């Protein structure tokens, strides 16, 4: 695979890239956008961690072969007042081949309804954002969802785990260091009885009924 960038110095991006590029690493370059003229029909991996994006670059939605996308910030360098994503665009559904999405330590509060149409997505991580509840627009392909360190998150729709739910492949929900209180946790207990394969990770939760503690993984935070 081909690589470009990935350094700590300001990086000037060209107006065009090789159309054969499949792997592009541009972490820690102080980027605020990507050139709209880029055409990369074969791009499968795009790593944009620790930059200065306030929105998903529009050109990313044209990378229809993308399998792995990361725009995460570092938990140690993330600033509450610095540039950060506050949402994902409705057009995110155009990345229909995407299998892994990581957007950590931004300021996202919710997901667009079109997120449910990412029908190849298997893992999604939104640690360190501002979600107040587990989204109910999850794609049917999703296996693992991580929302750790969303300190205001205090709700999880039990409907996600009903037999009629579309999220039948969901196996792991990580909610470490959120604000789930007793009632939402009780609802998870009841819902989880319907889906034995689901593992909840709830280390740092304020309340944890014994019935739920027996069903979850409470491990060391990595």
Coordinates of N, CA and C in Angstrom, one line a residue:
X1 N 0.8 -1.2 0.0 CA 0.0 0.0 0.0 C 0.9 1.2 0.0
X2 N 0.3 2.3 -0.5 CA 1.1 3.6 -0.6 C 0.7 4.5 0.6
X3 N 1.7 5.3 1.0 CA 1.5 6.2 2.2 C 1.9 7.6 1.8
X4 N 1.3 8.6 2.5 CA 1.8 9.9 2.3 C 1.6 10.6 3.7
X5 N 2.5 11.6 3.9 CA 2.4 12.4 5.1 C 2.7 11.6 6.4
X6 N 1.9 11.8 7.4 CA 2.1 11.3 8.7 C 3.4 11.8 9.4
X7 N 3.4 13.1 9.7 CA 4.4 13.7 10.5 C 3.9 14.8 11.3
X8 N 4.7 15.4 12.1 CA 4.2 16.5 13.1 C 4.4 17.9 12.5
X9 N 4.9 18.0 11.3 CA 5.1 19.3 10.8 C 3.9 19.7 9.9
X10 N 3.7 21.0 9.7 CA 2.6 21.4 8.7 C 2.9 20.8 7.4
X11 N 1.8 20.3 6.8 CA 1.9 19.5 5.5 C 1.1 20.2 4.5
X12 N 1.7 20.5 3.4 CA 1.0 21.2 2.2 C 0.5 20.0 1.3
X13 N -0.8 20.0 1.1 CA -1.3 18.9 0.3 C -1.4 19.3 -1.1
X14 N -1.1 18.3 -2.0 CA -1.2 18.6 -3.5 C -2.7 18.6 -3.9
X15 N -2.9 19.2 -5.1 CA -4.3 19.3 -5.6 C -4.8 18.0 -6.1
X16 N -3.9 17.0 -6.4 CA -4.3 15.7 -6.9 C -3.4 14.6 -6.2
X17 N -3.9 13.4 -6.2 CA -3.2 12.3 -5.7 C -3.3 11.1 -6.7
X18 N -2.4 10.2 -6.6 CA -2.5 9.0 -7.5 C -3.8 8.3 -7.4
X19 N -4.4 8.0 -8.5 CA -5.7 7.4 -8.4 C -5.6 5.9 -8.0
X20 N -4.4 5.4 -8.0 CA -4.2 4.0 -7.5 C -4.0 3.9 -6.0
X21 N -4.0 5.0 -5.3 CA -3.7 5.0 -3.9 C -4.8 4.2 -3.1
X22 N -4.3 3.3 -2.2 CA -5.3 2.5 -1.4 C -5.2 2.8 0.1
X23 N -4.1 3.4 0.5 CA -3.9 3.6 2.0 C -3.2 5.0 2.2
X24 N -3.9 5.9 2.8 CA -3.4 7.3 3.0 C -3.4 7.6 4.5
X25 N -2.2 7.9 5.0 CA -2.0 8.3 6.4 C -1.6 9.7 6.5
X26 N -2.4 10.5 7.1 CA -2.1 12.0 7.3 C -2.3 12.4 8.7
X27 N -1.9 11.7 9.7 CA -2.1 12.0 11.1 C -1.2 13.2 11.5
X28 N -1.6 14.0 12.4 CA -0.8 15.0 13.0 C -0.2 16.0 12.1
X29 N -1.0 16.6 11.2 CA -0.5 17.5 10.2 C -1.1 18.9 10.3
X30 N -1.9 19.1 11.3 CA -2.6 20.4 11.4 C -3.6 20.7 10.3
X31 N -4.1 19.7 9.7 CA -5.0 19.9 8.6 C -6.4 20.4 9.0
X32 N -7.0 21.3 8.3 CA -8.4 21.7 8.5 C -9.3 21.3 7.4
X33 N -8.8 20.8 6.3 CA -9.7 20.3 5.2 C -8.8 19.5 4.3
X34 N -9.4 18.9 3.3 CA -8.7 18.2 2.2 C -9.1 18.8 0.9
X35 N -8.2 18.8 -0.1 CA -8.5 19.3 -1.4 C -9.8 18.7 -2.0
X36 N -10.7 19.5 -2.5 CA -11.9 18.9 -3.1 C -11.7 18.3 -4.4
X37 N -10.5 18.5 -5.0 CA -10.2 17.9 -6.3 C -9.6 16.5 -6.3
X38 N -9.4 16.0 -5.1 CA -8.9 14.6 -5.0 C -9.9 13.6 -5.6
X39 N -9.3 12.7 -6.4 CA -10.1 11.5 -6.9 C -9.3 10.3 -6.6
X40 N -9.8 9.5 -5.7 CA -9.1 8.2 -5.3 C -10.1 7.1 -5.2
X41 N -10.5 6.5 -6.4 CA -11.5 5.5 -6.4 C -11.2 4.2 -5.7
X42 N -9.9 4.0 -5.5 CA -9.4 2.7 -4.8 C -9.1 2.9 -3.4
X43 N -9.2 4.1 -2.8 CA -8.7 4.3 -1.5 C -9.6 3.5 -0.5
X44 N -8.9 2.7 0.3 CA -9.6 1.8 1.3 C -9.3 2.2 2.7
X45 N -8.2 2.8 3.0 CA -7.8 3.2 4.4 C -7.5 4.7 4.4
X46 N -8.1 5.4 5.3 CA -7.8 6.9 5.4 C -7.7 7.2 6.9
X47 N -6.5 7.6 7.3 CA -6.2 7.9 8.7 C -5.9 9.4 8.8
X48 N -6.8 10.1 9.5 CA -6.7 11.6 9.7 C -6.6 12.0 11.1
X49 N -6.0 11.2 12.0 CA -6.1 11.5 13.4 C -5.3 12.7 13.8
X50 N -5.7 13.4 14.9 CA -4.9 14.5 15.5 C -4.6 15.6 14.5
X51 N -5.7 16.0 13.8 CA -5.6 17.2 12.9 C -6.5 18.3 13.5
X52 N -6.9 19.2 12.7 CA -7.7 20.3 13.2 C -9.1 20.5 12.5
X53 N -9.7 19.4 12.2 CA -10.9 19.4 11.4 C -12.1 19.9 12.3
X54 N -13.0 20.7 11.7 CA -14.2 21.1 12.4 C -15.4 20.4 11.7
X55 N -15.1 19.7 10.6 CA -16.2 19.0 9.9 C -15.5 17.9 9.1
X56 N -16.2 16.9 8.7 CA -15.7 15.9 7.9 C -15.4 16.5 6.5
X57 N -14.2 16.4 6.0 CA -13.9 17.0 4.6 C -14.9 16.4 3.6
X58 N -15.5 17.3 2.8 CA -16.5 16.9 1.9 C -16.0 15.9 0.9
X59 N -14.8 16.0 0.5 CA -14.2 15.0 -0.5 C -14.2 13.6 0.0
X60 N -14.2 13.4 1.3 CA -14.1 12.0 1.8 C -15.4 11.3 1.4
X61 N -16.5 11.9 1.2 CA -17.7 11.2 0.8 C -17.7 10.7 -0.6
X62 N -16.6 11.1 -1.3 CA -16.5 10.6 -2.7 C -15.6 9.3 -2.8
X63 N -15.0 9.0 -1.6 CA -14.1 7.8 -1.6 C -15.0 6.5 -1.3
X64 N -15.7 6.1 -2.4 CA -16.7 5.0 -2.2 C -16.1 3.7 -1.9
X65 N -14.8 3.5 -2.0 CA -14.2 2.2 -1.7 C -13.6 2.1 -0.3
X66 N -13.8 3.2 0.5 CA -13.3 3.3 1.8 C -13.8 2.2 2.7
X67 N -12.9 1.5 3.4 CA -13.2 0.5 4.4 C -12.9 0.9 5.8
X68 N -11.9 1.8 6.0 CA -11.5 2.1 7.3 C -11.2 3.6 7.4
X69 N -11.9 4.3 8.2 CA -11.8 5.8 8.4 C -11.6 6.2 9.8
X70 N -10.5 6.9 10.1 CA -10.3 7.4 11.4 C -10.0 8.9 11.4
X71 N -10.8 9.7 12.2 CA -10.6 11.1 12.4 C -10.4 11.4 13.9
X72 N -9.9 10.5 14.7 CA -9.9 10.6 16.1 C -8.8 11.7 16.5
X73 N -9.1 12.3 17.7 CA -8.1 13.1 18.3 C -7.6 12.3 19.5
X74 N -6.4 12.8 20.0 CA -5.8 12.1 21.2 C -6.5 12.6 22.4
X75 N -6.8 11.7 23.4 CA -7.4 12.1 24.7 C -6.5 13.0 25.4
X76 N -5.1 13.0 25.2 CA -4.2 13.8 26.0 C -4.0 15.2 25.4
X77 N -4.2 15.3 24.1 CA -4.0 16.6 23.4 C -5.3 17.3 23.1
X78 N -6.5 16.6 23.2 CA -7.8 17.2 22.8 C -8.1 18.4 23.7
X79 N -8.5 19.5 23.0 CA -8.9 20.7 23.8 C -10.4 20.9 23.6
X80 N -11.0 21.3 24.7 CA -12.5 21.5 24.7 C -12.8 22.7 23.8
X81 N -11.8 23.6 23.6 CA -12.1 24.8 22.9 C -11.5 24.8 21.5
X82 N -10.7 23.8 21.2 CA -10.1 23.7 19.9 C -11.0 23.2 18.8
X83 N -10.5 23.1 17.5 CA -11.4 22.6 16.4 C -11.8 21.2 16.7
X84 N -13.0 20.9 16.3 CA -13.5 19.5 16.5 C -14.8 19.3 15.7
X85 N -15.1 18.1 15.4 CA -16.4 17.8 14.7 C -17.5 17.9 15.7
X86 N -18.6 18.5 15.3 CA -19.8 18.6 16.1 C -20.9 17.7 15.5
X87 N -20.7 17.1 14.3 CA -21.7 16.3 13.7 C -21.0 15.5 12.6
X88 N -21.7 14.5 12.1 CA -21.4 13.9 10.8 C -22.4 14.3 9.8
X89 N -22.0 14.4 8.5 CA -23.0 14.9 7.5 C -24.0 13.8 7.1
X90 N -25.2 14.2 6.7 CA -26.2 13.3 6.2 C -25.7 12.4 5.1
X91 N -24.7 13.0 4.3 CA -24.2 12.2 3.2 C -23.3 11.1 3.5
X92 N -23.1 10.8 4.8 CA -22.2 9.8 5.3 C -22.6 8.4 4.7
X93 N -23.9 8.3 4.4 CA -24.4 7.0 3.8 C -23.8 6.6 2.5
X94 N -23.1 7.6 1.8 CA -22.5 7.3 0.6 C -21.3 6.4 0.7
X95 N -20.7 6.3 2.0 CA -19.6 5.4 2.2 C -20.1 4.0 2.5
X96 N -20.8 3.4 1.6 CA -21.5 2.1 1.8 C -20.6 0.9 2.0
X97 N -19.3 1.0 1.7 CA -18.4 -0.1 2.0 C -17.7 0.0 3.3
X98 N -17.9 1.1 4.0 CA -17.1 1.4 5.2 C -17.4 0.3 6.3
X99 N -16.3 -0.3 6.8 CA -16.4 -1.3 7.8 C -16.0 -0.9 9.2
X100 N -15.1 0.1 9.3 CA -14.6 0.6 10.6 C -14.6 2.1 10.6
X101 N -15.2 2.7 11.6 CA -15.2 4.2 11.8 C -14.8 4.6 13.2
X102 N -13.8 5.5 13.3 CA -13.4 5.9 14.6 C -13.3 7.5 14.6
X103 N -14.2 8.1 15.4 CA -14.2 9.5 15.5 C -14.3 9.8 17.0
X104 N -13.1 9.8 17.6 CA -13.0 9.9 19.1 C -12.5 11.3 19.5
X105 N -13.0 11.8 20.7 CA -12.6 13.0 21.3 C -12.8 14.2 20.3
X106 N -14.1 14.3 19.9 CA -14.6 15.5 19.2 C -15.8 16.0 20.1
X107 N -16.7 16.7 19.5 CA -17.9 17.2 20.2 C -19.2 16.8 19.6
X108 N -19.3 15.6 19.2 CA -20.5 15.1 18.5 C -21.6 14.7 19.6
X109 N -22.8 15.2 19.4 CA -23.9 14.9 20.3 C -24.8 13.8 19.8
X110 N -24.9 13.7 18.5 CA -25.9 12.7 17.9 C -25.4 12.3 16.5
X111 N -26.1 11.3 15.9 CA -25.7 10.9 14.6 C -26.9 11.2 13.6
X112 N -26.6 11.4 12.4 CA -27.7 11.6 11.4 C -28.4 10.4 11.2
X113 N -29.7 10.5 10.8 CA -30.5 9.3 10.5 C -29.9 8.4 9.4
X114 N -29.2 9.0 8.5 CA -28.6 8.3 7.4 C -27.5 7.4 7.8
X115 N -27.0 7.5 9.1 CA -26.0 6.6 9.6 C -26.4 5.2 9.5
X116 N -27.7 5.0 9.7 CA -28.3 3.6 9.6 C -28.1 2.9 8.3
X117 N -27.7 3.7 7.3 CA -27.6 3.1 5.9 C -26.1 2.7 5.6
X118 N -25.3 2.8 6.6 CA -23.9 2.3 6.5 C -23.9 0.8 6.7
X119 N -24.4 0.1 5.7 CA -24.8 -1.3 5.9 C -23.6 -2.3 5.8
X120 N -22.4 -1.8 5.7 CA -21.2 -2.7 5.8 C -20.4 -2.4 7.1
X121 N -20.9 -1.4 7.9 CA -20.1 -1.0 9.1 C -20.2 -2.0 10.2
X122 N -19.0 -2.4 10.7 CA -19.0 -3.5 11.7 C -18.6 -2.9 13.1
X123 N -17.6 -1.9 13.1 CA -17.2 -1.3 14.3 C -17.2 0.2 14.2
X124 N -17.7 0.8 15.3 CA -17.8 2.3 15.4 C -17.4 2.7 16.8
X125 N -16.5 3.7 16.8 CA -16.0 4.2 18.1 C -16.2 5.7 18.2
X126 N -17.0 6.1 19.2 CA -17.2 7.6 19.4 C -16.8 7.9 20.8
X127 N -15.8 7.4 21.3 CA -15.3 7.7 22.7 C -15.0 9.2 22.8
X128 N -15.3 9.7 24.0 CA -14.9 11.1 24.3 C -15.6 12.2 23.5
X129 N -16.9 11.9 23.2 CA -17.7 12.9 22.6 C -18.8 13.5 23.5
X130 N -19.9 13.9 23.1 CA -20.9 14.5 23.9 C -22.3 13.9 23.8
X131 N -22.3 12.6 23.4 CA -23.6 11.9 23.3 C -24.3 11.9 24.7
X132 N -25.6 12.1 24.6 CA -26.5 12.0 25.8 C -27.2 10.7 25.9
X133 N -27.2 10.0 24.8 CA -27.9 8.7 24.7 C -27.2 7.8 23.6
X134 N -27.4 6.5 23.7 CA -26.9 5.6 22.7 C -27.8 5.9 21.5
X135 N -27.2 6.1 20.3 CA -28.0 6.4 19.1 C -28.9 5.3 18.7
X136 N -30.1 5.6 18.2 CA -31.0 4.5 17.8 C -31.0 4.4 16.3
X137 N -30.0 5.0 15.6 CA -30.0 4.9 14.1 C -28.7 4.1 13.7
X138 N -28.6 2.9 14.4 CA -27.4 2.1 14.1 C -27.7 1.2 12.9
X139 N -26.7 0.9 12.1 CA -26.9 0.1 11.0 C -27.0 -1.4 11.4
X140 N -27.7 -2.2 10.6 CA -27.9 -3.6 10.9 C -26.6 -4.5 10.9
X141 N -25.6 -4.0 10.3 CA -24.3 -4.7 10.2 C -23.4 -4.6 11.4
X142 N -23.8 -3.6 12.3 CA -22.9 -3.2 13.4 C -22.7 -4.3 14.4
X143 N -21.4 -4.6 14.7 CA -21.0 -5.7 15.7 C -20.6 -5.1 17.0
X144 N -19.8 -4.0 16.9 CA -19.2 -3.4 18.1 C -19.4 -1.8 18.1
X145 N -19.9 -1.3 19.2 CA -20.1 0.1 19.4 C -19.5 0.6 20.7
X146 N -18.6 1.6 20.6 CA -18.0 2.1 21.8 C -18.3 3.6 22.0
X147 N -18.8 3.9 23.2 CA -19.2 5.3 23.5 C -18.6 5.7 24.9
X148 N -17.4 5.2 25.2 CA -16.8 5.4 26.5 C -16.5 6.9 26.6
X149 N -16.4 7.4 27.9 CA -16.0 8.8 28.2 C -17.0 9.8 27.5
X150 N -18.2 9.4 27.3 CA -19.3 10.4 26.9 C -19.9 10.7 28.3
X151 N -19.4 11.7 29.0 CA -19.8 11.8 30.4 C -21.2 12.2 30.7
X152 N -21.9 12.7 29.6 CA -23.3 13.1 29.8 C -24.3 12.0 29.3
X153 N -23.7 10.9 28.8 CA -24.6 9.8 28.3 C -25.3 9.1 29.4
X154 N -26.7 9.2 29.4 CA -27.5 8.6 30.5 C -28.6 7.8 30.0
X155 N -28.7 7.5 28.7 CA -29.8 6.7 28.1 C -29.3 5.7 27.1
X156 N -30.0 4.6 27.1 CA -29.7 3.6 26.0 C -31.1 3.0 25.7
X157 N -31.6 3.2 24.5 CA -32.9 2.6 24.1 C -32.9 1.1 24.2
X158 N -33.7 0.5 25.1 CA -33.8 -0.9 25.1 C -34.3 -1.6 23.8
X159 N -35.0 -0.8 23.0 CA -35.5 -1.3 21.7 C -34.4 -1.8 20.8
X160 N -33.1 -1.4 21.1 CA -32.0 -1.8 20.3 C -31.8 -3.3 20.4
X161 N -32.3 -3.9 21.5 CA -32.0 -5.3 21.8 C -33.3 -6.2 21.7
X162 N -34.4 -5.6 21.2 CA -35.6 -6.4 21.0 C -35.4 -7.4 19.8
X163 N -36.2 -8.4 19.8 CA -36.1 -9.4 18.7 C -36.5 -8.7 17.4
X164 N -37.3 -7.6 17.4 CA -37.6 -6.9 16.2 C -36.6 -5.9 15.8
X165 N -35.6 -5.7 16.6 CA -34.6 -4.7 16.3 C -33.8 -5.1 15.0
X166 N -33.3 -4.1 14.3 CA -32.4 -4.3 13.2 C -31.0 -4.6 13.6
X167 N -30.6 -4.3 14.8 CA -29.2 -4.5 15.2 C -29.0 -5.9 15.8
X168 N -29.3 -6.9 15.0 CA -29.2 -8.3 15.5 C -27.8 -8.8 15.5
X169 N -26.9 -8.1 14.9 CA -25.5 -8.5 14.9 C -24.7 -7.9 16.0
X170 N -25.2 -7.0 16.7 CA -24.5 -6.2 17.8 C -24.1 -7.2 18.9
X171 N -22.8 -7.2 19.2 CA -22.3 -8.1 20.2 C -21.6 -7.4 21.4
X172 N -21.2 -6.2 21.2 CA -20.4 -5.5 22.2 C -20.8 -4.0 22.2
X173 N -21.2 -3.5 23.4 CA -21.6 -2.1 23.6 C -20.7 -1.6 24.8
X174 N -19.8 -0.7 24.5 CA -18.9 -0.2 25.6 C -19.3 1.2 26.0
X175 N -19.7 1.3 27.3 CA -20.2 2.5 27.8 C -19.5 2.9 29.1
X176 N -18.2 2.7 29.1 CA -17.4 3.0 30.3 C -17.3 4.5 30.6
X177 N -17.4 4.8 31.8 CA -17.3 6.2 32.2 C -18.4 7.1 31.5
X178 N -19.6 6.7 31.6 CA -20.7 7.5 31.1 C -21.5 7.8 32.4
X179 N -22.7 8.3 32.2 CA -23.5 8.7 33.4 C -24.8 7.9 33.5
X180 N -24.8 6.7 33.1 CA -26.0 5.9 33.2 C -26.4 5.7 34.6
X181 N -27.7 6.1 34.9 CA -28.2 6.0 36.3 C -29.0 4.7 36.4
X182 N -29.6 4.5 37.6 CA -30.2 3.2 37.9 C -31.3 2.7 37.0
X183 N -32.2 3.6 36.5 CA -33.3 3.2 35.7 C -32.8 2.8 34.3
X184 N -32.0 3.6 33.6 CA -31.5 3.1 32.3 C -30.7 1.8 32.4
X185 N -30.0 1.6 33.5 CA -29.3 0.3 33.7 C -30.2 -0.8 33.9
X186 N -31.3 -0.6 34.7 CA -32.3 -1.6 34.9 C -33.0 -2.0 33.5
X187 N -33.2 -1.0 32.7 CA -33.8 -1.3 31.4 C -32.8 -2.2 30.5
X188 N -31.5 -1.9 30.7 CA -30.5 -2.7 30.0 C -30.5 -4.2 30.5
X189 N -30.7 -4.3 31.8 CA -30.8 -5.7 32.3 C -31.9 -6.5 31.6
X190 N -33.1 -5.8 31.6 CA -34.3 -6.5 30.9 C -34.0 -6.8 29.5
X191 N -33.5 -5.7 28.8 CA -33.2 -5.9 27.4 C -32.2 -7.0 27.1
X192 N -31.2 -7.0 27.9 CA -30.1 -7.9 27.6 C -30.5 -9.4 27.8
X193 N -31.6 -9.6 28.5 CA -32.1 -11.0 28.7 C -32.6 -11.6 27.3
X194 N -32.9 -10.7 26.4 CA -33.3 -11.1 25.1 C -32.2 -11.3 24.1
X195 N -31.0 -10.9 24.5 CA -29.9 -11.0 23.6 C -28.6 -11.4 24.4
X196 N -28.6 -12.7 24.6 CA -27.5 -13.3 25.4 C -26.1 -13.0 24.8
X197 N -26.0 -12.8 23.5 CA -24.7 -12.6 22.9 C -24.1 -11.2 23.1
X198 N -24.9 -10.3 23.6 CA -24.5 -8.9 23.8 C -23.7 -8.7 25.1
X199 N -22.5 -8.2 25.0 CA -21.6 -7.9 26.1 C -21.6 -6.4 26.3
X200 N -22.0 -5.9 27.5 CA -22.0 -4.5 27.9 C -20.7 -4.3 28.7
X201 N -20.0 -3.2 28.4 CA -18.8 -2.8 29.2 C -19.2 -1.5 29.9
X202 N -19.2 -1.6 31.2 CA -19.8 -0.4 32.0 C -18.9 0.0 33.1
X203 N -17.6 -0.2 33.0 CA -16.7 0.2 34.1 C -16.8 1.8 34.3
X204 N -16.9 2.2 35.6 CA -17.1 3.6 35.9 C -18.5 4.1 35.9
X205 N -19.5 3.2 35.6 CA -20.9 3.7 35.7 C -21.2 4.0 37.2
X206 N -22.1 5.0 37.3 CA -22.4 5.4 38.7 C -23.2 4.4 39.5
X207 N -24.0 3.7 38.8 CA -24.8 2.6 39.5 C -24.7 1.4 38.7
X208 N -24.7 0.2 39.3 CA -24.6 -1.0 38.6 C -25.3 -2.1 39.4
X209 N -26.6 -2.4 39.1 CA -27.3 -3.5 39.8 C -26.6 -4.8 39.6
X210 N -26.7 -5.6 40.7 CA -26.0 -6.9 40.6 C -26.4 -7.8 39.4
X211 N -27.7 -7.7 39.1 CA -28.2 -8.5 37.9 C -27.5 -8.1 36.7
X212 N -27.1 -6.8 36.5 CA -26.4 -6.4 35.3 C -24.9 -6.7 35.5
X213 N -24.4 -6.5 36.7 CA -22.9 -6.8 36.9 C -22.5 -8.2 36.5
X214 N -23.5 -9.1 36.6 CA -23.1 -10.5 36.2 C -23.1 -10.7 34.7
X215 N -23.6 -9.7 34.0 CA -23.8 -9.9 32.5 C -22.8 -9.0 31.8
X216 N -22.0 -8.2 32.5 CA -21.1 -7.2 31.8 C -19.7 -7.5 32.0
X217 N -18.8 -6.9 31.2 CA -17.4 -7.0 31.4 C -17.0 -5.7 32.0
X218 N -16.4 -5.7 33.2 CA -15.9 -4.5 33.8 C -14.4 -4.6 34.0
X219 N -13.7 -4.2 33.0 CA -12.3 -4.4 32.9 C -11.5 -3.1 33.2
X220 N -10.2 -3.3 33.2 CA -9.3 -2.1 33.3 C -9.4 -1.3 32.0
X221 N -9.4 0.0 32.2 CA -9.4 0.9 31.1 C -8.1 0.9 30.4
X222 N -8.1 0.7 29.2 CA -6.8 0.6 28.5 C -6.4 2.1 28.0

